[in-house]
Short mmCIF file of C-alpha atoms in Angstrom, two decimals:
data_model
loop_
_atom_site.label_atom_id
_atom_site.label_comp_id
_atom_site.label_asym_id
_atom_site.label_seq_id
_atom_site.Cartn_x
_atom_site.Cartn_y
_atom_site.Cartn_z
CA MET A 23 28.97 17.45 16.15
CA GLU A 24 30.12 19.59 13.23
CA GLN A 25 27.15 21.35 11.72
CA GLN A 26 26.33 22.90 8.40
CA PRO A 27 26.22 26.70 8.07
CA THR A 28 23.21 28.45 9.55
CA VAL A 29 20.33 28.69 7.09
CA THR A 30 17.48 31.13 6.87
CA PRO A 31 14.36 30.23 8.91
CA SER A 32 12.25 29.67 5.82
CA GLY A 33 14.91 27.45 4.27
CA ALA A 34 15.35 25.46 7.47
CA ASP A 35 11.61 24.87 7.78
CA GLY A 36 11.54 23.19 4.38
CA ILE A 37 14.60 21.09 5.20
CA VAL A 38 13.18 20.02 8.56
CA GLU A 39 9.81 19.06 7.11
CA THR A 40 11.40 17.07 4.28
CA ILE A 41 13.78 15.22 6.59
CA PHE A 42 11.04 14.56 9.13
CA ARG A 43 8.76 13.09 6.48
CA ILE A 44 11.50 10.70 5.44
CA GLU A 45 12.66 9.79 8.94
CA SER A 46 9.38 9.87 10.89
CA PRO A 47 8.56 6.13 10.49
CA ARG A 48 11.92 5.14 11.97
CA ILE A 49 11.65 7.77 14.72
CA ILE A 50 8.15 6.65 15.71
CA ALA A 51 9.27 3.01 15.62
CA GLY A 52 12.33 3.69 17.78
CA VAL A 53 10.32 5.69 20.32
CA THR A 54 7.54 3.10 20.43
CA ARG A 55 10.12 0.59 21.62
CA VAL A 56 10.57 2.82 24.72
CA VAL A 57 7.00 3.93 25.48
CA ARG A 58 5.12 0.96 23.95
CA ASP A 59 2.35 3.23 22.65
CA VAL A 60 2.26 4.37 19.03
CA GLY A 61 0.05 7.37 19.85
CA ILE A 62 2.49 8.71 22.46
CA ALA A 63 5.42 7.87 20.18
CA GLU A 64 3.94 9.96 17.38
CA GLU A 65 3.46 12.90 19.77
CA LEU A 66 7.09 12.67 20.92
CA ALA A 67 8.26 12.54 17.30
CA GLN A 68 6.28 15.72 16.68
CA ASP A 69 7.99 17.27 19.73
CA ALA A 70 11.34 16.49 18.13
CA LEU A 71 10.16 18.19 14.96
CA VAL A 72 9.21 21.30 16.92
CA ALA A 73 12.64 21.30 18.60
CA ALA A 74 14.32 21.09 15.18
CA LEU A 75 12.24 23.96 13.86
CA GLU A 76 13.37 26.03 16.84
CA GLN A 77 17.08 25.10 16.86
CA TRP A 78 18.18 24.41 13.30
CA PRO A 79 17.53 27.92 11.95
CA ARG A 80 19.69 29.25 14.79
CA ASP A 81 22.40 26.60 15.09
CA GLY A 82 22.48 25.09 11.62
CA VAL A 83 21.32 21.75 10.24
CA PRO A 84 23.21 18.78 11.82
CA ASP A 85 25.37 16.58 9.63
CA ASN A 86 23.07 13.67 10.44
CA PRO A 87 19.66 15.31 10.92
CA GLY A 88 17.78 12.01 11.06
CA ALA A 89 19.93 10.81 13.97
CA TRP A 90 19.46 14.18 15.71
CA LEU A 91 15.69 13.84 15.48
CA MET A 92 15.84 10.24 16.68
CA ALA A 93 18.03 11.13 19.65
CA THR A 94 15.83 14.07 20.64
CA ALA A 95 12.64 12.03 20.45
CA LYS A 96 14.14 9.09 22.38
CA HIS A 97 15.48 11.32 25.13
CA ARG A 98 12.06 12.89 25.54
CA ALA A 99 10.55 9.43 25.63
CA ILE A 100 12.93 8.40 28.40
CA ASP A 101 12.08 11.53 30.36
CA LEU A 102 8.39 10.79 29.92
CA VAL A 103 8.76 7.22 31.15
CA ARG A 104 10.67 8.43 34.17
CA ARG A 105 8.23 11.23 34.91
CA ARG A 106 4.86 9.53 34.66
CA GLU A 107 3.69 7.26 37.42
CA ARG A 108 1.63 5.14 35.09
CA TYR A 109 4.84 4.07 33.43
CA ALA A 110 6.53 3.23 36.74
CA ARG A 111 6.21 -0.49 36.15
CA LYS A 112 7.69 -0.20 32.69
CA LEU A 113 10.48 1.96 34.10
CA GLU A 114 11.30 -0.73 36.63
CA GLU A 115 11.55 -3.31 33.84
CA ILE A 116 13.67 -1.26 31.51
CA GLY A 117 15.17 1.23 33.96
CA ARG A 118 18.59 -0.39 34.00
CA ASP A 119 18.85 -0.08 30.22
CA LEU A 120 17.61 3.50 30.31
CA GLU A 121 20.09 4.53 33.00
CA THR A 122 22.97 3.28 30.89
CA THR A 123 21.68 4.95 27.74
CA VAL A 124 23.83 7.89 26.72
CA PRO A 125 22.95 10.64 24.24
CA PHE A 126 23.95 9.63 20.74
CA GLU A 127 24.29 11.43 17.46
CA GLU A 128 24.00 8.40 15.21
CA PRO A 129 22.11 5.14 15.64
CA SER A 130 24.51 2.67 17.23
CA ASP A 131 23.04 -0.25 15.32
CA PRO A 132 21.05 0.46 12.14
CA ASP A 133 19.73 -3.12 12.18
CA ASP A 134 17.97 -2.39 15.46
CA ILE A 135 16.14 0.53 13.88
CA ASP A 136 15.08 -1.68 11.00
CA ASP A 137 13.74 -4.19 13.50
CA ASP A 138 11.78 -1.42 15.20
CA LEU A 139 10.41 -0.29 11.86
CA LEU A 140 9.26 -3.83 11.15
CA ARG A 141 7.57 -3.95 14.56
CA LEU A 142 5.78 -0.71 13.71
CA VAL A 143 4.57 -2.17 10.41
CA PHE A 144 3.07 -5.19 12.17
CA THR A 145 1.56 -3.03 14.92
CA ALA A 146 -0.12 -0.57 12.55
CA CYS A 147 -1.53 -3.46 10.50
CA HIS A 148 -2.74 -5.53 13.45
CA PRO A 149 -5.93 -7.49 12.66
CA VAL A 150 -7.59 -6.06 15.78
CA LEU A 151 -8.15 -2.94 13.65
CA SER A 152 -10.55 -2.68 10.75
CA ALA A 153 -9.11 -2.60 7.23
CA GLU A 154 -9.96 1.12 6.95
CA ALA A 155 -8.23 1.88 10.26
CA ARG A 156 -5.16 -0.15 9.31
CA ILE A 157 -4.83 1.73 6.03
CA ALA A 158 -5.23 5.18 7.60
CA LEU A 159 -2.82 4.42 10.47
CA THR A 160 -0.22 2.90 8.13
CA LEU A 161 -0.27 5.92 5.83
CA ARG A 162 0.02 8.21 8.86
CA LEU A 163 2.79 6.41 10.77
CA LEU A 164 4.74 4.75 7.98
CA GLY A 165 3.89 6.93 5.01
CA GLY A 166 4.25 10.22 6.84
CA LEU A 167 1.04 11.51 5.25
CA THR A 168 -0.95 14.13 7.12
CA THR A 169 -4.60 13.63 7.97
CA PRO A 170 -5.74 16.08 5.23
CA GLU A 171 -3.58 14.25 2.67
CA ILE A 172 -5.10 10.89 3.58
CA ALA A 173 -8.59 12.38 3.46
CA ARG A 174 -7.98 13.86 0.00
CA ALA A 175 -6.51 10.58 -1.27
CA PHE A 176 -9.60 8.61 -0.27
CA LEU A 177 -12.14 11.38 -0.92
CA ALA A 178 -13.23 11.14 2.71
CA PRO A 179 -14.09 13.95 5.14
CA GLU A 180 -11.05 15.01 7.15
CA PRO A 181 -12.82 14.56 10.54
CA THR A 182 -13.67 10.98 9.54
CA ILE A 183 -10.04 10.14 8.85
CA ALA A 184 -8.90 11.94 12.01
CA GLN A 185 -11.33 9.95 14.15
CA ARG A 186 -10.33 6.74 12.41
CA ILE A 187 -6.68 7.33 13.30
CA VAL A 188 -7.43 8.35 16.89
CA ARG A 189 -9.61 5.30 17.45
CA ALA A 190 -7.01 3.03 15.93
CA LYS A 191 -4.33 4.27 18.32
CA ARG A 192 -6.73 3.97 21.25
CA THR A 193 -7.65 0.42 20.25
CA LEU A 194 -4.01 -0.64 20.07
CA ALA A 195 -3.43 0.82 23.52
CA THR A 196 -6.54 -0.56 25.22
CA LYS A 197 -6.11 -4.01 23.66
CA GLY A 198 -2.51 -4.11 24.78
CA VAL A 199 -1.23 -4.98 21.31
CA PRO A 200 2.46 -5.84 21.77
CA PHE A 201 5.09 -3.93 19.84
CA GLU A 202 6.67 -6.97 18.23
CA VAL A 203 7.14 -8.99 15.11
CA PRO A 204 5.04 -12.13 15.57
CA TYR A 205 6.68 -15.52 15.34
CA GLY A 206 5.48 -19.06 14.95
CA PRO A 207 1.94 -19.73 13.71
CA ASP A 208 0.90 -16.07 13.98
CA ARG A 209 3.60 -14.86 11.61
CA GLU A 210 2.00 -15.88 8.32
CA ALA A 211 -1.47 -14.66 9.27
CA ARG A 212 -0.18 -11.30 10.51
CA LEU A 213 2.03 -10.85 7.46
CA GLY A 214 -1.05 -11.38 5.32
CA SER A 215 -2.68 -8.42 7.06
CA VAL A 216 0.35 -6.22 6.36
CA LEU A 217 0.46 -7.20 2.69
CA GLU A 218 -3.29 -6.66 2.38
CA VAL A 219 -2.97 -3.07 3.62
CA ILE A 220 -0.24 -2.25 1.10
CA TYR A 221 -2.22 -3.97 -1.67
CA LEU A 222 -5.42 -2.06 -0.83
CA VAL A 223 -3.58 1.27 -0.76
CA PHE A 224 -2.09 0.54 -4.19
CA ASN A 225 -5.40 -0.59 -5.66
CA GLU A 226 -7.15 2.57 -4.53
CA GLY A 227 -4.50 4.58 -6.36
CA TYR A 228 -4.43 2.30 -9.42
CA ALA A 229 -8.19 2.24 -9.99
CA ALA A 230 -9.93 4.72 -7.71
CA THR A 231 -13.26 3.39 -6.51
CA ALA A 232 -14.87 6.84 -6.58
CA GLY A 233 -14.28 10.39 -7.76
CA ASP A 234 -13.44 12.09 -11.02
CA ASP A 235 -9.99 10.59 -11.65
CA LEU A 236 -9.16 6.99 -12.51
CA LEU A 237 -5.65 7.19 -11.03
CA ARG A 238 -4.28 8.60 -7.79
CA PRO A 239 -0.52 8.31 -8.35
CA ALA A 240 0.46 9.38 -4.82
CA LEU A 241 -1.21 6.31 -3.32
CA CYS A 242 0.47 3.97 -5.83
CA GLU A 243 3.86 5.52 -5.09
CA GLU A 244 3.33 5.26 -1.33
CA ALA A 245 2.24 1.61 -1.51
CA LEU A 246 5.20 0.77 -3.73
CA ARG A 247 7.59 2.51 -1.34
CA LEU A 248 6.15 0.62 1.64
CA GLY A 249 6.40 -2.65 -0.26
CA ARG A 250 10.05 -2.04 -1.13
CA VAL A 251 10.84 -1.19 2.50
CA LEU A 252 9.12 -4.38 3.67
CA ALA A 253 11.06 -6.44 1.12
CA GLU A 254 14.32 -5.10 2.54
CA LEU A 255 13.21 -5.91 6.07
CA MET A 256 11.91 -9.41 5.25
CA PRO A 257 14.11 -10.69 2.39
CA LYS A 258 13.22 -14.37 2.96
CA GLU A 259 9.44 -13.96 2.68
CA PRO A 260 8.38 -14.94 -0.88
CA GLU A 261 4.98 -13.25 -0.75
CA VAL A 262 6.57 -9.93 0.16
CA HIS A 263 8.65 -10.08 -3.02
CA GLY A 264 5.61 -11.36 -4.91
CA LEU A 265 3.59 -8.31 -3.86
CA VAL A 266 6.41 -5.93 -4.76
CA ALA A 267 6.72 -7.61 -8.17
CA LEU A 268 2.99 -7.24 -8.74
CA LEU A 269 3.01 -3.55 -7.80
CA GLU A 270 6.09 -2.78 -9.91
CA LEU A 271 4.57 -4.45 -12.97
CA GLN A 272 1.13 -2.89 -12.51
CA GLU A 273 2.61 0.57 -11.98
CA SER A 274 4.71 0.18 -15.14
CA ARG A 275 1.52 0.63 -17.20
CA ALA A 276 0.35 3.81 -15.44
CA ALA A 277 1.32 6.29 -18.15
CA ALA A 278 -0.57 4.33 -20.82
CA ARG A 279 -3.74 3.68 -18.81
CA THR A 280 -5.29 7.09 -19.41
CA GLY A 281 -5.55 9.34 -22.43
CA PRO A 282 -4.83 13.09 -22.65
CA SER A 283 -8.23 13.91 -21.13
CA GLY A 284 -7.82 11.42 -18.28
CA ALA A 285 -10.22 8.90 -19.84
CA PRO A 286 -9.33 5.21 -19.27
CA VAL A 287 -7.54 3.35 -22.06
CA LEU A 288 -8.32 -0.37 -22.24
CA LEU A 289 -5.40 -2.82 -22.14
CA ARG A 290 -5.84 -3.81 -25.79
CA ASP A 291 -5.60 -0.15 -26.86
CA GLN A 292 -2.65 0.93 -24.70
CA ASN A 293 0.53 2.21 -26.31
CA ARG A 294 3.01 -0.26 -24.85
CA ARG A 295 5.93 1.97 -25.72
CA ARG A 296 4.71 4.12 -22.84
CA TRP A 297 5.05 1.24 -20.39
CA ASN A 298 7.92 1.91 -17.98
CA ARG A 299 10.66 -0.56 -18.84
CA LEU A 300 12.62 0.19 -15.65
CA LEU A 301 9.65 -0.76 -13.48
CA ILE A 302 9.12 -3.88 -15.60
CA ARG A 303 12.74 -4.93 -15.01
CA ARG A 304 12.33 -4.26 -11.29
CA GLY A 305 9.16 -6.34 -11.30
CA PHE A 306 10.87 -9.27 -13.03
CA ALA A 307 13.74 -9.06 -10.51
CA ALA A 308 11.33 -9.07 -7.54
CA LEU A 309 9.45 -12.04 -9.02
CA ALA A 310 12.75 -13.89 -9.43
CA ARG A 311 13.54 -13.23 -5.76
CA ALA A 312 10.10 -14.54 -4.78
CA ASN A 313 10.66 -17.73 -6.76
CA ALA A 314 14.14 -18.14 -5.31
CA VAL A 315 12.92 -18.20 -1.69
CA THR A 316 9.68 -20.14 -2.33
CA THR A 317 9.79 -23.64 -0.88
CA GLY A 318 6.31 -24.85 -1.86
CA ALA A 319 3.60 -23.69 -4.22
CA PRO A 320 3.69 -19.99 -5.10
CA GLY A 321 1.41 -17.72 -3.07
CA PRO A 322 -1.42 -15.52 -4.36
CA TYR A 323 0.69 -12.39 -4.81
CA ALA A 324 3.42 -14.26 -6.65
CA LEU A 325 0.81 -15.80 -8.95
CA GLN A 326 -0.74 -12.41 -9.66
CA ALA A 327 2.75 -11.06 -10.34
CA ALA A 328 3.35 -13.91 -12.79
CA ILE A 329 0.13 -12.93 -14.60
CA ALA A 330 1.27 -9.30 -14.76
CA ALA A 331 4.66 -10.49 -16.03
CA SER A 332 2.95 -12.38 -18.86
CA HIS A 333 1.34 -9.14 -20.00
CA ALA A 334 4.63 -7.25 -19.64
CA GLN A 335 6.45 -9.79 -21.83
CA ALA A 336 4.08 -9.20 -24.75
CA TYR A 337 5.18 -6.35 -27.00
CA THR A 338 1.68 -6.17 -28.51
CA TYR A 339 -1.76 -7.16 -27.27
CA GLU A 340 -1.90 -9.89 -29.93
CA ASP A 341 1.36 -11.39 -28.62
CA THR A 342 -0.14 -12.03 -25.18
CA ASP A 343 0.10 -15.65 -24.05
CA TRP A 344 -3.51 -15.92 -22.90
CA ARG A 345 -3.32 -19.66 -22.39
CA GLN A 346 -0.53 -19.20 -19.85
CA ILE A 347 -2.54 -16.45 -18.16
CA ALA A 348 -5.64 -18.67 -18.02
CA THR A 349 -3.54 -21.43 -16.46
CA LEU A 350 -2.13 -19.03 -13.88
CA TYR A 351 -5.62 -17.82 -13.01
CA GLY A 352 -6.63 -21.45 -12.54
CA LEU A 353 -3.76 -21.92 -10.09
CA LEU A 354 -4.72 -18.69 -8.33
CA ALA A 355 -8.34 -19.84 -8.07
CA ALA A 356 -7.18 -23.08 -6.45
CA ARG A 357 -4.76 -21.27 -4.11
CA SER A 358 -7.01 -18.36 -3.17
CA PRO A 359 -10.55 -18.94 -4.48
CA SER A 360 -12.76 -15.90 -4.98
CA PRO A 361 -15.45 -14.76 -7.41
CA VAL A 362 -13.22 -11.92 -8.62
CA VAL A 363 -10.46 -14.36 -9.54
CA GLU A 364 -13.00 -16.47 -11.45
CA LEU A 365 -14.22 -13.38 -13.29
CA ASN A 366 -10.67 -12.59 -14.35
CA ARG A 367 -10.13 -16.20 -15.39
CA ALA A 368 -13.22 -15.91 -17.58
CA VAL A 369 -11.61 -13.02 -19.46
CA ALA A 370 -8.49 -15.10 -20.12
CA VAL A 371 -10.60 -18.10 -21.17
CA SER A 372 -12.46 -15.90 -23.64
CA MET A 373 -9.16 -15.16 -25.35
CA THR A 374 -8.18 -18.82 -25.63
CA ASP A 375 -11.46 -20.71 -26.07
CA GLY A 376 -13.78 -17.94 -27.25
CA PRO A 377 -16.52 -15.84 -25.59
CA GLY A 378 -19.00 -18.72 -25.32
CA PRO A 379 -17.17 -20.83 -22.70
CA ALA A 380 -16.18 -17.65 -20.89
CA LEU A 381 -19.79 -16.47 -20.74
CA ALA A 382 -20.73 -19.75 -19.07
CA ILE A 383 -18.22 -19.00 -16.31
CA VAL A 384 -19.58 -15.46 -15.91
CA GLU A 385 -23.18 -16.71 -15.78
CA SER A 386 -22.22 -19.06 -12.94
CA LEU A 387 -21.06 -16.01 -10.96
CA ALA A 388 -24.28 -14.03 -11.35
CA ALA A 389 -25.68 -15.12 -7.99
CA GLU A 390 -22.47 -14.46 -6.02
CA PRO A 391 -23.30 -11.99 -3.20
CA ALA A 392 -19.79 -10.52 -3.34
CA LEU A 393 -20.34 -9.47 -6.97
CA ARG A 394 -23.87 -8.11 -6.57
CA ASP A 395 -22.72 -4.47 -6.77
CA TYR A 396 -19.43 -5.10 -8.58
CA HIS A 397 -19.57 -3.13 -11.81
CA LEU A 398 -16.98 -5.28 -13.57
CA LEU A 399 -19.31 -8.30 -13.59
CA PRO A 400 -21.86 -6.75 -16.01
CA SER A 401 -18.97 -5.04 -17.80
CA VAL A 402 -17.27 -8.36 -18.60
CA ARG A 403 -20.62 -9.94 -19.46
CA GLY A 404 -21.37 -7.04 -21.80
CA ASP A 405 -18.05 -7.47 -23.57
CA LEU A 406 -18.62 -11.21 -24.08
CA LEU A 407 -22.17 -10.65 -25.33
CA ALA A 408 -20.94 -8.02 -27.78
CA ARG A 409 -18.35 -10.43 -29.15
CA LEU A 410 -21.11 -13.01 -29.62
CA GLY A 411 -23.16 -10.48 -31.61
CA ARG A 412 -25.84 -10.13 -28.91
CA THR A 413 -25.54 -6.36 -28.94
CA ARG A 414 -28.89 -5.48 -27.38
CA GLU A 415 -28.12 -7.59 -24.32
CA ALA A 416 -24.57 -6.24 -24.28
CA ARG A 417 -25.83 -2.67 -24.24
CA ALA A 418 -28.06 -3.40 -21.24
CA GLU A 419 -25.11 -4.91 -19.37
CA PHE A 420 -22.85 -1.93 -20.08
CA GLU A 421 -25.58 0.44 -18.89
CA ARG A 422 -26.00 -1.58 -15.71
CA ALA A 423 -22.25 -1.53 -15.17
CA ALA A 424 -22.21 2.26 -15.63
CA ASP A 425 -24.94 2.62 -13.02
CA LEU A 426 -22.90 0.58 -10.54
CA ALA A 427 -19.56 2.31 -11.19
CA ARG A 428 -18.67 5.00 -8.65
CA ASN A 429 -15.71 6.37 -10.56
CA GLU A 430 -16.77 8.99 -13.08
CA ARG A 431 -14.09 8.06 -15.64
CA GLU A 432 -15.11 4.41 -15.63
CA ARG A 433 -18.76 5.39 -15.83
CA ASP A 434 -18.11 7.47 -18.97
CA LEU A 435 -16.20 4.60 -20.59
CA LEU A 436 -19.01 2.12 -19.90
CA ARG A 437 -21.64 4.49 -21.27
CA ALA A 438 -19.56 4.93 -24.41
CA ARG A 439 -19.37 1.17 -24.83
CA ALA A 440 -23.14 0.96 -24.40
CA GLU A 441 -23.55 3.49 -27.20
CA GLU A 442 -21.29 1.42 -29.45
CA CYS A 443 -23.82 -1.41 -29.12
CA ARG A 444 -26.70 0.62 -30.59
#
């Protein structure tokens, strides 16, 4: 293979690390196909990284560095399978293929690598793992984030995240989770788990549940990247496109959601000229793809994307088609009923029928266990009471919401709204 000129060690280190971060999901996926263990696959991918750090400063960076890393990791995986007795049975099953495998500099079939990547997505998001474990493992294997980066993103102790990842790998191994894309009845349920992980990662970045900052852009960007990759791998799945559309449209508002000091800016007060028109166009395109491949009623993510699209179509807050949004929330409540959806529907109803009917909906949710510690319930109730002129009650609700909020920026906003009700 013709190689680029030799680079300085410090320069090569940066190149290797950048390339590895981009290529690591595909490398881990390709190696997992051989060893059938994501933990071992990640270790072998790291071995390939070490080999690159040793050789590239001396020999130069290969023309196709990603393929070089993949080849190195796969060859080490084959050696491992051959060497370890505990993989003797697997070697017997796949030995003939391994014996005929020759060193390669480029992937012989890029589609195969994409298939492996899809298998890795479904493995990391397997329902046998807790939601927290699925998120941490996905960010590690597919996002290329280090343990300290994941810990900082979620404001969690680094040892906690490290243990979470280790236990997740161990669980996948001990439970014998197959490295495959499920088919038949399991496909839809398992895909829901994958989409949920990406959605939860994005939400934590879009409205951080705790800490001093409302936004954590790195998490939003990572979730959006994972969603786009999944959409390329599964182009005929409408809910995949629906989720991508939702994330594109939500992310388009990011620049307008906080002021110069980092304080939250409510939707009605946002400068819509700061909304990202490119992301809005991408969101509309993804929603169109979702609609094009939908055979029945739209799914929950597509419906949420349609709601976000209604907001994006309005050039001013007053231009918002709240009746359409209320209708869409009604469809979402029927398709995927939850107290949170009903709470959001109440907000839309308040804009079409007034705060009175909306308050009745909110009052009916007061006893919901899922909303007992949800700060947005008293926040919405406070807003409706304020609009009805019941300012003393509104102030009490905003204060209660502030006490429940774990994010410092949201807490400050709610306290300020309570003061406005004096």
